[in-house]
XYZ file of C-alpha atoms in Angstrom:
272
model
C 0.000 0.000 0.000
C 2.884 2.341 0.799
C 4.323 1.700 -2.663
C 1.018 2.611 -4.319
C 0.696 5.884 -2.388
C 4.321 6.821 -3.106
C 3.878 5.946 -6.778
C 0.759 8.078 -7.135
C 2.345 11.056 -5.383
C 5.526 10.822 -7.466
C 3.395 10.606 -10.618
C 1.537 13.758 -9.566
C 4.798 15.593 -8.871
C 6.194 14.526 -12.253
C 3.029 15.522 -14.116
C 3.030 18.986 -12.552
C 6.708 19.860 -12.520
C 7.689 18.487 -15.949
C 5.829 21.326 -17.650
C 6.131 24.181 -15.177
C 9.457 26.082 -15.152
C 10.355 24.846 -11.674
C 12.465 21.708 -12.353
C 10.950 18.249 -12.099
C 14.363 16.837 -11.124
C 14.607 19.096 -8.067
C 11.121 18.210 -6.871
C 11.518 14.470 -7.423
C 14.889 14.374 -5.665
C 13.424 16.345 -2.772
C 10.368 14.080 -2.545
C 11.995 10.706 -3.199
C 13.508 10.102 0.274
C 10.070 10.667 1.824
C 8.203 8.516 -0.717
C 10.056 5.174 -0.658
C 9.498 2.554 -3.348
C 10.242 -1.173 -3.039
C 12.299 -1.234 -6.216
C 15.810 -2.313 -7.089
C 18.241 0.452 -8.014
C 17.823 -0.260 -11.741
C 14.036 -0.455 -11.491
C 13.901 2.838 -9.593
C 16.059 4.575 -12.197
C 13.836 3.195 -14.958
C 10.712 4.223 -13.017
C 11.671 7.907 -13.115
C 12.483 7.744 -16.825
C 9.241 5.851 -17.428
C 6.972 8.411 -15.784
C 8.677 11.089 -17.880
C 7.861 9.040 -20.969
C 4.181 8.895 -20.014
C 4.273 12.676 -19.666
C 5.292 13.079 -23.308
C 2.554 10.686 -24.405
C 0.235 13.344 -22.981
C 1.791 15.864 -25.397
C 0.945 13.610 -28.320
C -2.645 13.241 -27.144
C -3.204 16.930 -26.369
C -1.619 18.155 -29.603
C -2.610 15.279 -31.866
C -4.011 17.548 -34.606
C -0.913 19.717 -34.695
C 1.530 16.796 -34.601
C -0.122 14.158 -36.782
C 0.977 14.277 -40.455
C -1.682 11.730 -41.407
C -4.270 14.023 -42.912
C -5.805 14.432 -46.353
C -5.428 18.195 -46.121
C -2.218 18.829 -48.068
C -1.642 22.293 -46.579
C -1.946 21.015 -43.022
C 0.220 17.985 -43.788
C 3.006 20.214 -45.121
C 2.736 22.468 -42.067
C 2.968 19.452 -39.764
C 6.001 18.022 -41.569
C 7.629 21.454 -41.393
C 6.919 21.552 -37.658
C 8.511 18.128 -37.145
C 11.553 19.325 -39.071
C 11.912 22.239 -36.661
C 11.431 19.921 -33.678
C 14.200 17.617 -34.902
C 16.522 20.575 -35.544
C 15.883 21.788 -31.991
C 16.631 18.312 -30.644
C 20.132 18.044 -32.116
C 22.081 20.027 -29.458
C 20.509 18.354 -26.407
C 20.617 14.952 -28.090
C 24.353 15.143 -28.712
C 25.219 16.605 -25.317
C 22.909 14.195 -23.497
C 24.522 11.124 -25.069
C 28.028 12.423 -24.357
C 27.566 13.677 -20.806
C 24.561 11.895 -19.240
C 26.666 9.621 -17.012
C 28.844 12.537 -15.859
C 25.796 14.653 -15.035
C 24.146 11.834 -13.077
C 27.364 11.113 -11.173
C 28.446 14.664 -10.333
C 25.652 17.206 -10.780
C 22.677 15.841 -8.854
C 23.669 17.104 -5.431
C 21.639 19.671 -3.473
C 24.203 22.468 -3.913
C 24.110 22.291 -7.717
C 20.325 22.016 -7.849
C 19.785 24.863 -5.373
C 22.232 27.064 -7.281
C 20.537 26.493 -10.646
C 17.089 26.980 -9.136
C 18.081 30.311 -7.611
C 20.091 31.514 -10.614
C 17.337 30.913 -13.139
C 14.695 32.132 -10.712
C 16.501 35.467 -10.510
C 16.963 35.445 -14.287
C 13.211 34.913 -14.815
C 12.429 37.913 -12.628
C 14.987 40.233 -14.233
C 14.204 39.170 -17.786
C 10.442 39.459 -17.359
C 10.728 42.921 -15.810
C 13.035 44.017 -18.608
C 10.754 42.440 -21.204
C 7.764 44.357 -19.821
C 9.558 47.684 -20.375
C 10.212 46.962 -24.039
C 7.807 48.478 -26.549
C 7.214 48.028 -30.267
C 9.281 44.855 -30.383
C 8.336 42.305 -33.034
C 7.187 39.101 -31.371
C 6.874 35.786 -33.221
C 3.641 34.240 -31.992
C 2.674 31.516 -34.487
C 4.240 28.119 -35.097
C 4.250 28.742 -38.860
C 6.412 31.859 -38.404
C 8.960 30.069 -36.222
C 12.167 29.754 -38.261
C 14.631 26.862 -38.324
C 17.261 29.207 -36.873
C 14.982 30.067 -33.938
C 14.247 26.361 -33.434
C 17.977 25.592 -33.281
C 18.561 28.430 -30.815
C 15.804 27.018 -28.598
C 17.603 23.685 -28.830
C 20.747 25.336 -27.489
C 18.781 26.721 -24.557
C 17.391 23.232 -23.950
C 20.973 21.995 -23.445
C 21.085 24.099 -20.268
C 18.360 21.869 -18.834
C 20.757 18.916 -18.747
C 22.041 20.470 -15.516
C 19.621 19.372 -12.755
C 17.538 22.174 -11.294
C 17.413 24.199 -14.502
C 14.020 23.072 -15.934
C 13.735 22.114 -19.576
C 10.498 24.015 -20.133
C 11.845 27.000 -18.201
C 15.098 27.235 -20.142
C 13.353 27.001 -23.516
C 10.642 29.544 -22.676
C 13.328 31.839 -21.268
C 15.275 31.372 -24.478
C 12.137 32.069 -26.477
C 11.681 35.424 -24.760
C 15.312 36.320 -25.453
C 15.073 35.550 -29.187
C 11.690 37.239 -29.624
C 9.031 34.538 -29.269
C 5.780 34.902 -27.361
C 5.399 32.950 -24.120
C 2.570 30.702 -25.436
C 4.563 29.841 -28.577
C 7.712 29.145 -26.560
C 5.758 26.931 -24.162
C 4.020 24.973 -26.924
C 7.273 24.386 -28.784
C 8.995 23.340 -25.562
C 6.274 20.693 -25.144
C 6.975 19.436 -28.668
C 10.748 19.451 -28.143
C 10.280 17.168 -25.153
C 8.990 14.330 -27.345
C 12.231 13.264 -29.093
C 14.432 14.229 -26.134
C 12.564 12.182 -23.523
C 11.810 9.359 -25.976
C 15.530 9.166 -26.743
C 16.437 9.221 -23.045
C 13.951 6.414 -22.402
C 15.445 4.314 -25.198
C 18.971 4.829 -23.861
C 17.878 3.782 -20.367
C 16.153 0.697 -21.802
C 19.378 -0.300 -23.551
C 21.406 0.396 -20.414
C 19.113 -1.077 -17.761
C 17.165 -3.700 -19.698
C 13.548 -4.700 -19.130
C 13.923 -7.571 -16.665
C 11.662 -6.408 -13.848
C 9.176 -8.206 -11.645
C 5.410 -7.984 -12.137
C 5.180 -5.794 -9.025
C 7.840 -3.424 -10.358
C 6.044 -3.141 -13.708
C 2.778 -2.437 -11.888
C 4.392 0.376 -9.886
C 5.863 1.876 -13.065
C 2.530 1.663 -14.886
C 0.562 3.311 -12.074
C 3.084 6.137 -11.777
C 3.071 6.597 -15.540
C -0.709 6.752 -15.857
C -0.921 9.305 -13.044
C 1.828 11.412 -14.660
C -0.032 11.209 -17.988
C -3.344 12.441 -16.547
C -1.775 15.242 -14.511
C 0.343 16.311 -17.502
C -2.782 16.770 -19.633
C -4.353 19.002 -16.993
C -1.220 21.061 -16.337
C -0.379 21.690 -19.993
C -3.916 22.907 -20.704
C -3.817 25.262 -17.720
C -0.304 26.495 -18.506
C -1.231 27.398 -22.081
C -4.034 29.613 -20.802
C -1.939 31.000 -17.928
C 0.918 32.200 -20.140
C -1.398 34.260 -22.321
C -1.940 36.714 -19.475
C 0.822 36.046 -16.913
C 4.607 36.219 -16.699
C 7.253 33.943 -15.153
C 7.937 36.283 -12.237
C 5.930 34.203 -9.756
C 7.813 31.076 -10.818
C 11.063 32.971 -10.311
C 10.264 33.713 -6.673
C 9.085 30.128 -6.161
C 12.383 28.773 -7.494
C 14.390 30.974 -5.137
C 12.279 29.851 -2.170
C 12.701 26.200 -3.204
C 16.467 26.682 -3.481
C 16.566 27.891 0.119
C 14.428 24.930 1.216
C 16.736 22.476 -0.546
C 19.794 23.944 1.158
C 18.054 23.653 4.524
C 16.994 20.016 4.033
C 19.796 19.065 1.650
C 20.791 16.078 3.723
C 17.464 14.491 2.829
C 18.593 13.848 -0.747
C 19.053 10.222 -1.645
Protein backbone atom coordinates (compact mmCIF):
# COMPACT_ATOMS: atom_id res chain seq x y z
CA UNK A 1 0.00 0.00 0.00
CA UNK A 2 2.88 2.34 0.80
CA UNK A 3 4.32 1.70 -2.66
CA UNK A 4 1.02 2.61 -4.32
CA UNK A 5 0.70 5.88 -2.39
CA UNK A 6 4.32 6.82 -3.11
CA UNK A 7 3.88 5.95 -6.78
CA UNK A 8 0.76 8.08 -7.13
CA UNK A 9 2.35 11.06 -5.38
CA UNK A 10 5.53 10.82 -7.47
CA UNK A 11 3.40 10.61 -10.62
CA UNK A 12 1.54 13.76 -9.57
CA UNK A 13 4.80 15.59 -8.87
CA UNK A 14 6.19 14.53 -12.25
CA UNK A 15 3.03 15.52 -14.12
CA UNK A 16 3.03 18.99 -12.55
CA UNK A 17 6.71 19.86 -12.52
CA UNK A 18 7.69 18.49 -15.95
CA UNK A 19 5.83 21.33 -17.65
CA UNK A 20 6.13 24.18 -15.18
CA UNK A 21 9.46 26.08 -15.15
CA UNK A 22 10.35 24.85 -11.67
CA UNK A 23 12.47 21.71 -12.35
CA UNK A 24 10.95 18.25 -12.10
CA UNK A 25 14.36 16.84 -11.12
CA UNK A 26 14.61 19.10 -8.07
CA UNK A 27 11.12 18.21 -6.87
CA UNK A 28 11.52 14.47 -7.42
CA UNK A 29 14.89 14.37 -5.66
CA UNK A 30 13.42 16.34 -2.77
CA UNK A 31 10.37 14.08 -2.54
CA UNK A 32 12.00 10.71 -3.20
CA UNK A 33 13.51 10.10 0.27
CA UNK A 34 10.07 10.67 1.82
CA UNK A 35 8.20 8.52 -0.72
CA UNK A 36 10.06 5.17 -0.66
CA UNK A 37 9.50 2.55 -3.35
CA UNK A 38 10.24 -1.17 -3.04
CA UNK A 39 12.30 -1.23 -6.22
CA UNK A 40 15.81 -2.31 -7.09
CA UNK A 41 18.24 0.45 -8.01
CA UNK A 42 17.82 -0.26 -11.74
CA UNK A 43 14.04 -0.45 -11.49
CA UNK A 44 13.90 2.84 -9.59
CA UNK A 45 16.06 4.58 -12.20
CA UNK A 46 13.84 3.19 -14.96
CA UNK A 47 10.71 4.22 -13.02
CA UNK A 48 11.67 7.91 -13.11
CA UNK A 49 12.48 7.74 -16.82
CA UNK A 50 9.24 5.85 -17.43
CA UNK A 51 6.97 8.41 -15.78
CA UNK A 52 8.68 11.09 -17.88
CA UNK A 53 7.86 9.04 -20.97
CA UNK A 54 4.18 8.89 -20.01
CA UNK A 55 4.27 12.68 -19.67
CA UNK A 56 5.29 13.08 -23.31
CA UNK A 57 2.55 10.69 -24.40
CA UNK A 58 0.24 13.34 -22.98
CA UNK A 59 1.79 15.86 -25.40
CA UNK A 60 0.95 13.61 -28.32
CA UNK A 61 -2.65 13.24 -27.14
CA UNK A 62 -3.20 16.93 -26.37
CA UNK A 63 -1.62 18.16 -29.60
CA UNK A 64 -2.61 15.28 -31.87
CA UNK A 65 -4.01 17.55 -34.61
CA UNK A 66 -0.91 19.72 -34.69
CA UNK A 67 1.53 16.80 -34.60
CA UNK A 68 -0.12 14.16 -36.78
CA UNK A 69 0.98 14.28 -40.46
CA UNK A 70 -1.68 11.73 -41.41
CA UNK A 71 -4.27 14.02 -42.91
CA UNK A 72 -5.81 14.43 -46.35
CA UNK A 73 -5.43 18.19 -46.12
CA UNK A 74 -2.22 18.83 -48.07
CA UNK A 75 -1.64 22.29 -46.58
CA UNK A 76 -1.95 21.01 -43.02
CA UNK A 77 0.22 17.98 -43.79
CA UNK A 78 3.01 20.21 -45.12
CA UNK A 79 2.74 22.47 -42.07
CA UNK A 80 2.97 19.45 -39.76
CA UNK A 81 6.00 18.02 -41.57
CA UNK A 82 7.63 21.45 -41.39
CA UNK A 83 6.92 21.55 -37.66
CA UNK A 84 8.51 18.13 -37.14
CA UNK A 85 11.55 19.33 -39.07
CA UNK A 86 11.91 22.24 -36.66
CA UNK A 87 11.43 19.92 -33.68
CA UNK A 88 14.20 17.62 -34.90
CA UNK A 89 16.52 20.58 -35.54
CA UNK A 90 15.88 21.79 -31.99
CA UNK A 91 16.63 18.31 -30.64
CA UNK A 92 20.13 18.04 -32.12
CA UNK A 93 22.08 20.03 -29.46
CA UNK A 94 20.51 18.35 -26.41
CA UNK A 95 20.62 14.95 -28.09
CA UNK A 96 24.35 15.14 -28.71
CA UNK A 97 25.22 16.61 -25.32
CA UNK A 98 22.91 14.20 -23.50
CA UNK A 99 24.52 11.12 -25.07
CA UNK A 100 28.03 12.42 -24.36
CA UNK A 101 27.57 13.68 -20.81
CA UNK A 102 24.56 11.89 -19.24
CA UNK A 103 26.67 9.62 -17.01
CA UNK A 104 28.84 12.54 -15.86
CA UNK A 105 25.80 14.65 -15.04
CA UNK A 106 24.15 11.83 -13.08
CA UNK A 107 27.36 11.11 -11.17
CA UNK A 108 28.45 14.66 -10.33
CA UNK A 109 25.65 17.21 -10.78
CA UNK A 110 22.68 15.84 -8.85
CA UNK A 111 23.67 17.10 -5.43
CA UNK A 112 21.64 19.67 -3.47
CA UNK A 113 24.20 22.47 -3.91
CA UNK A 114 24.11 22.29 -7.72
CA UNK A 115 20.32 22.02 -7.85
CA UNK A 116 19.79 24.86 -5.37
CA UNK A 117 22.23 27.06 -7.28
CA UNK A 118 20.54 26.49 -10.65
CA UNK A 119 17.09 26.98 -9.14
CA UNK A 120 18.08 30.31 -7.61
CA UNK A 121 20.09 31.51 -10.61
CA UNK A 122 17.34 30.91 -13.14
CA UNK A 123 14.70 32.13 -10.71
CA UNK A 124 16.50 35.47 -10.51
CA UNK A 125 16.96 35.45 -14.29
CA UNK A 126 13.21 34.91 -14.81
CA UNK A 127 12.43 37.91 -12.63
CA UNK A 128 14.99 40.23 -14.23
CA UNK A 129 14.20 39.17 -17.79
CA UNK A 130 10.44 39.46 -17.36
CA UNK A 131 10.73 42.92 -15.81
CA UNK A 132 13.04 44.02 -18.61
CA UNK A 133 10.75 42.44 -21.20
CA UNK A 134 7.76 44.36 -19.82
CA UNK A 135 9.56 47.68 -20.38
CA UNK A 136 10.21 46.96 -24.04
CA UNK A 137 7.81 48.48 -26.55
CA UNK A 138 7.21 48.03 -30.27
CA UNK A 139 9.28 44.86 -30.38
CA UNK A 140 8.34 42.31 -33.03
CA UNK A 141 7.19 39.10 -31.37
CA UNK A 142 6.87 35.79 -33.22
CA UNK A 143 3.64 34.24 -31.99
CA UNK A 144 2.67 31.52 -34.49
CA UNK A 145 4.24 28.12 -35.10
CA UNK A 146 4.25 28.74 -38.86
CA UNK A 147 6.41 31.86 -38.40
CA UNK A 148 8.96 30.07 -36.22
CA UNK A 149 12.17 29.75 -38.26
CA UNK A 150 14.63 26.86 -38.32
CA UNK A 151 17.26 29.21 -36.87
CA UNK A 152 14.98 30.07 -33.94
CA UNK A 153 14.25 26.36 -33.43
CA UNK A 154 17.98 25.59 -33.28
CA UNK A 155 18.56 28.43 -30.82
CA UNK A 156 15.80 27.02 -28.60
CA UNK A 157 17.60 23.69 -28.83
CA UNK A 158 20.75 25.34 -27.49
CA UNK A 159 18.78 26.72 -24.56
CA UNK A 160 17.39 23.23 -23.95
CA UNK A 161 20.97 22.00 -23.45
CA UNK A 162 21.09 24.10 -20.27
CA UNK A 163 18.36 21.87 -18.83
CA UNK A 164 20.76 18.92 -18.75
CA UNK A 165 22.04 20.47 -15.52
CA UNK A 166 19.62 19.37 -12.75
CA UNK A 167 17.54 22.17 -11.29
CA UNK A 168 17.41 24.20 -14.50
CA UNK A 169 14.02 23.07 -15.93
CA UNK A 170 13.73 22.11 -19.58
CA UNK A 171 10.50 24.02 -20.13
CA UNK A 172 11.84 27.00 -18.20
CA UNK A 173 15.10 27.23 -20.14
CA UNK A 174 13.35 27.00 -23.52
CA UNK A 175 10.64 29.54 -22.68
CA UNK A 176 13.33 31.84 -21.27
CA UNK A 177 15.27 31.37 -24.48
CA UNK A 178 12.14 32.07 -26.48
CA UNK A 179 11.68 35.42 -24.76
CA UNK A 180 15.31 36.32 -25.45
CA UNK A 181 15.07 35.55 -29.19
CA UNK A 182 11.69 37.24 -29.62
CA UNK A 183 9.03 34.54 -29.27
CA UNK A 184 5.78 34.90 -27.36
CA UNK A 185 5.40 32.95 -24.12
CA UNK A 186 2.57 30.70 -25.44
CA UNK A 187 4.56 29.84 -28.58
CA UNK A 188 7.71 29.14 -26.56
CA UNK A 189 5.76 26.93 -24.16
CA UNK A 190 4.02 24.97 -26.92
CA UNK A 191 7.27 24.39 -28.78
CA UNK A 192 9.00 23.34 -25.56
CA UNK A 193 6.27 20.69 -25.14
CA UNK A 194 6.97 19.44 -28.67
CA UNK A 195 10.75 19.45 -28.14
CA UNK A 196 10.28 17.17 -25.15
CA UNK A 197 8.99 14.33 -27.35
CA UNK A 198 12.23 13.26 -29.09
CA UNK A 199 14.43 14.23 -26.13
CA UNK A 200 12.56 12.18 -23.52
CA UNK A 201 11.81 9.36 -25.98
CA UNK A 202 15.53 9.17 -26.74
CA UNK A 203 16.44 9.22 -23.05
CA UNK A 204 13.95 6.41 -22.40
CA UNK A 205 15.45 4.31 -25.20
CA UNK A 206 18.97 4.83 -23.86
CA UNK A 207 17.88 3.78 -20.37
CA UNK A 208 16.15 0.70 -21.80
CA UNK A 209 19.38 -0.30 -23.55
CA UNK A 210 21.41 0.40 -20.41
CA UNK A 211 19.11 -1.08 -17.76
CA UNK A 212 17.16 -3.70 -19.70
CA UNK A 213 13.55 -4.70 -19.13
CA UNK A 214 13.92 -7.57 -16.67
CA UNK A 215 11.66 -6.41 -13.85
CA UNK A 216 9.18 -8.21 -11.64
CA UNK A 217 5.41 -7.98 -12.14
CA UNK A 218 5.18 -5.79 -9.03
CA UNK A 219 7.84 -3.42 -10.36
CA UNK A 220 6.04 -3.14 -13.71
CA UNK A 221 2.78 -2.44 -11.89
CA UNK A 222 4.39 0.38 -9.89
CA UNK A 223 5.86 1.88 -13.07
CA UNK A 224 2.53 1.66 -14.89
CA UNK A 225 0.56 3.31 -12.07
CA UNK A 226 3.08 6.14 -11.78
CA UNK A 227 3.07 6.60 -15.54
CA UNK A 228 -0.71 6.75 -15.86
CA UNK A 229 -0.92 9.31 -13.04
CA UNK A 230 1.83 11.41 -14.66
CA UNK A 231 -0.03 11.21 -17.99
CA UNK A 232 -3.34 12.44 -16.55
CA UNK A 233 -1.77 15.24 -14.51
CA UNK A 234 0.34 16.31 -17.50
CA UNK A 235 -2.78 16.77 -19.63
CA UNK A 236 -4.35 19.00 -16.99
CA UNK A 237 -1.22 21.06 -16.34
CA UNK A 238 -0.38 21.69 -19.99
CA UNK A 239 -3.92 22.91 -20.70
CA UNK A 240 -3.82 25.26 -17.72
CA UNK A 241 -0.30 26.49 -18.51
CA UNK A 242 -1.23 27.40 -22.08
CA UNK A 243 -4.03 29.61 -20.80
CA UNK A 244 -1.94 31.00 -17.93
CA UNK A 245 0.92 32.20 -20.14
CA UNK A 246 -1.40 34.26 -22.32
CA UNK A 247 -1.94 36.71 -19.47
CA UNK A 248 0.82 36.05 -16.91
CA UNK A 249 4.61 36.22 -16.70
CA UNK A 250 7.25 33.94 -15.15
CA UNK A 251 7.94 36.28 -12.24
CA UNK A 252 5.93 34.20 -9.76
CA UNK A 253 7.81 31.08 -10.82
CA UNK A 254 11.06 32.97 -10.31
CA UNK A 255 10.26 33.71 -6.67
CA UNK A 256 9.09 30.13 -6.16
CA UNK A 257 12.38 28.77 -7.49
CA UNK A 258 14.39 30.97 -5.14
CA UNK A 259 12.28 29.85 -2.17
CA UNK A 260 12.70 26.20 -3.20
CA UNK A 261 16.47 26.68 -3.48
CA UNK A 262 16.57 27.89 0.12
CA UNK A 263 14.43 24.93 1.22
CA UNK A 264 16.74 22.48 -0.55
CA UNK A 265 19.79 23.94 1.16
CA UNK A 266 18.05 23.65 4.52
CA UNK A 267 16.99 20.02 4.03
CA UNK A 268 19.80 19.06 1.65
CA UNK A 269 20.79 16.08 3.72
CA UNK A 270 17.46 14.49 2.83
CA UNK A 271 18.59 13.85 -0.75
CA UNK A 272 19.05 10.22 -1.64
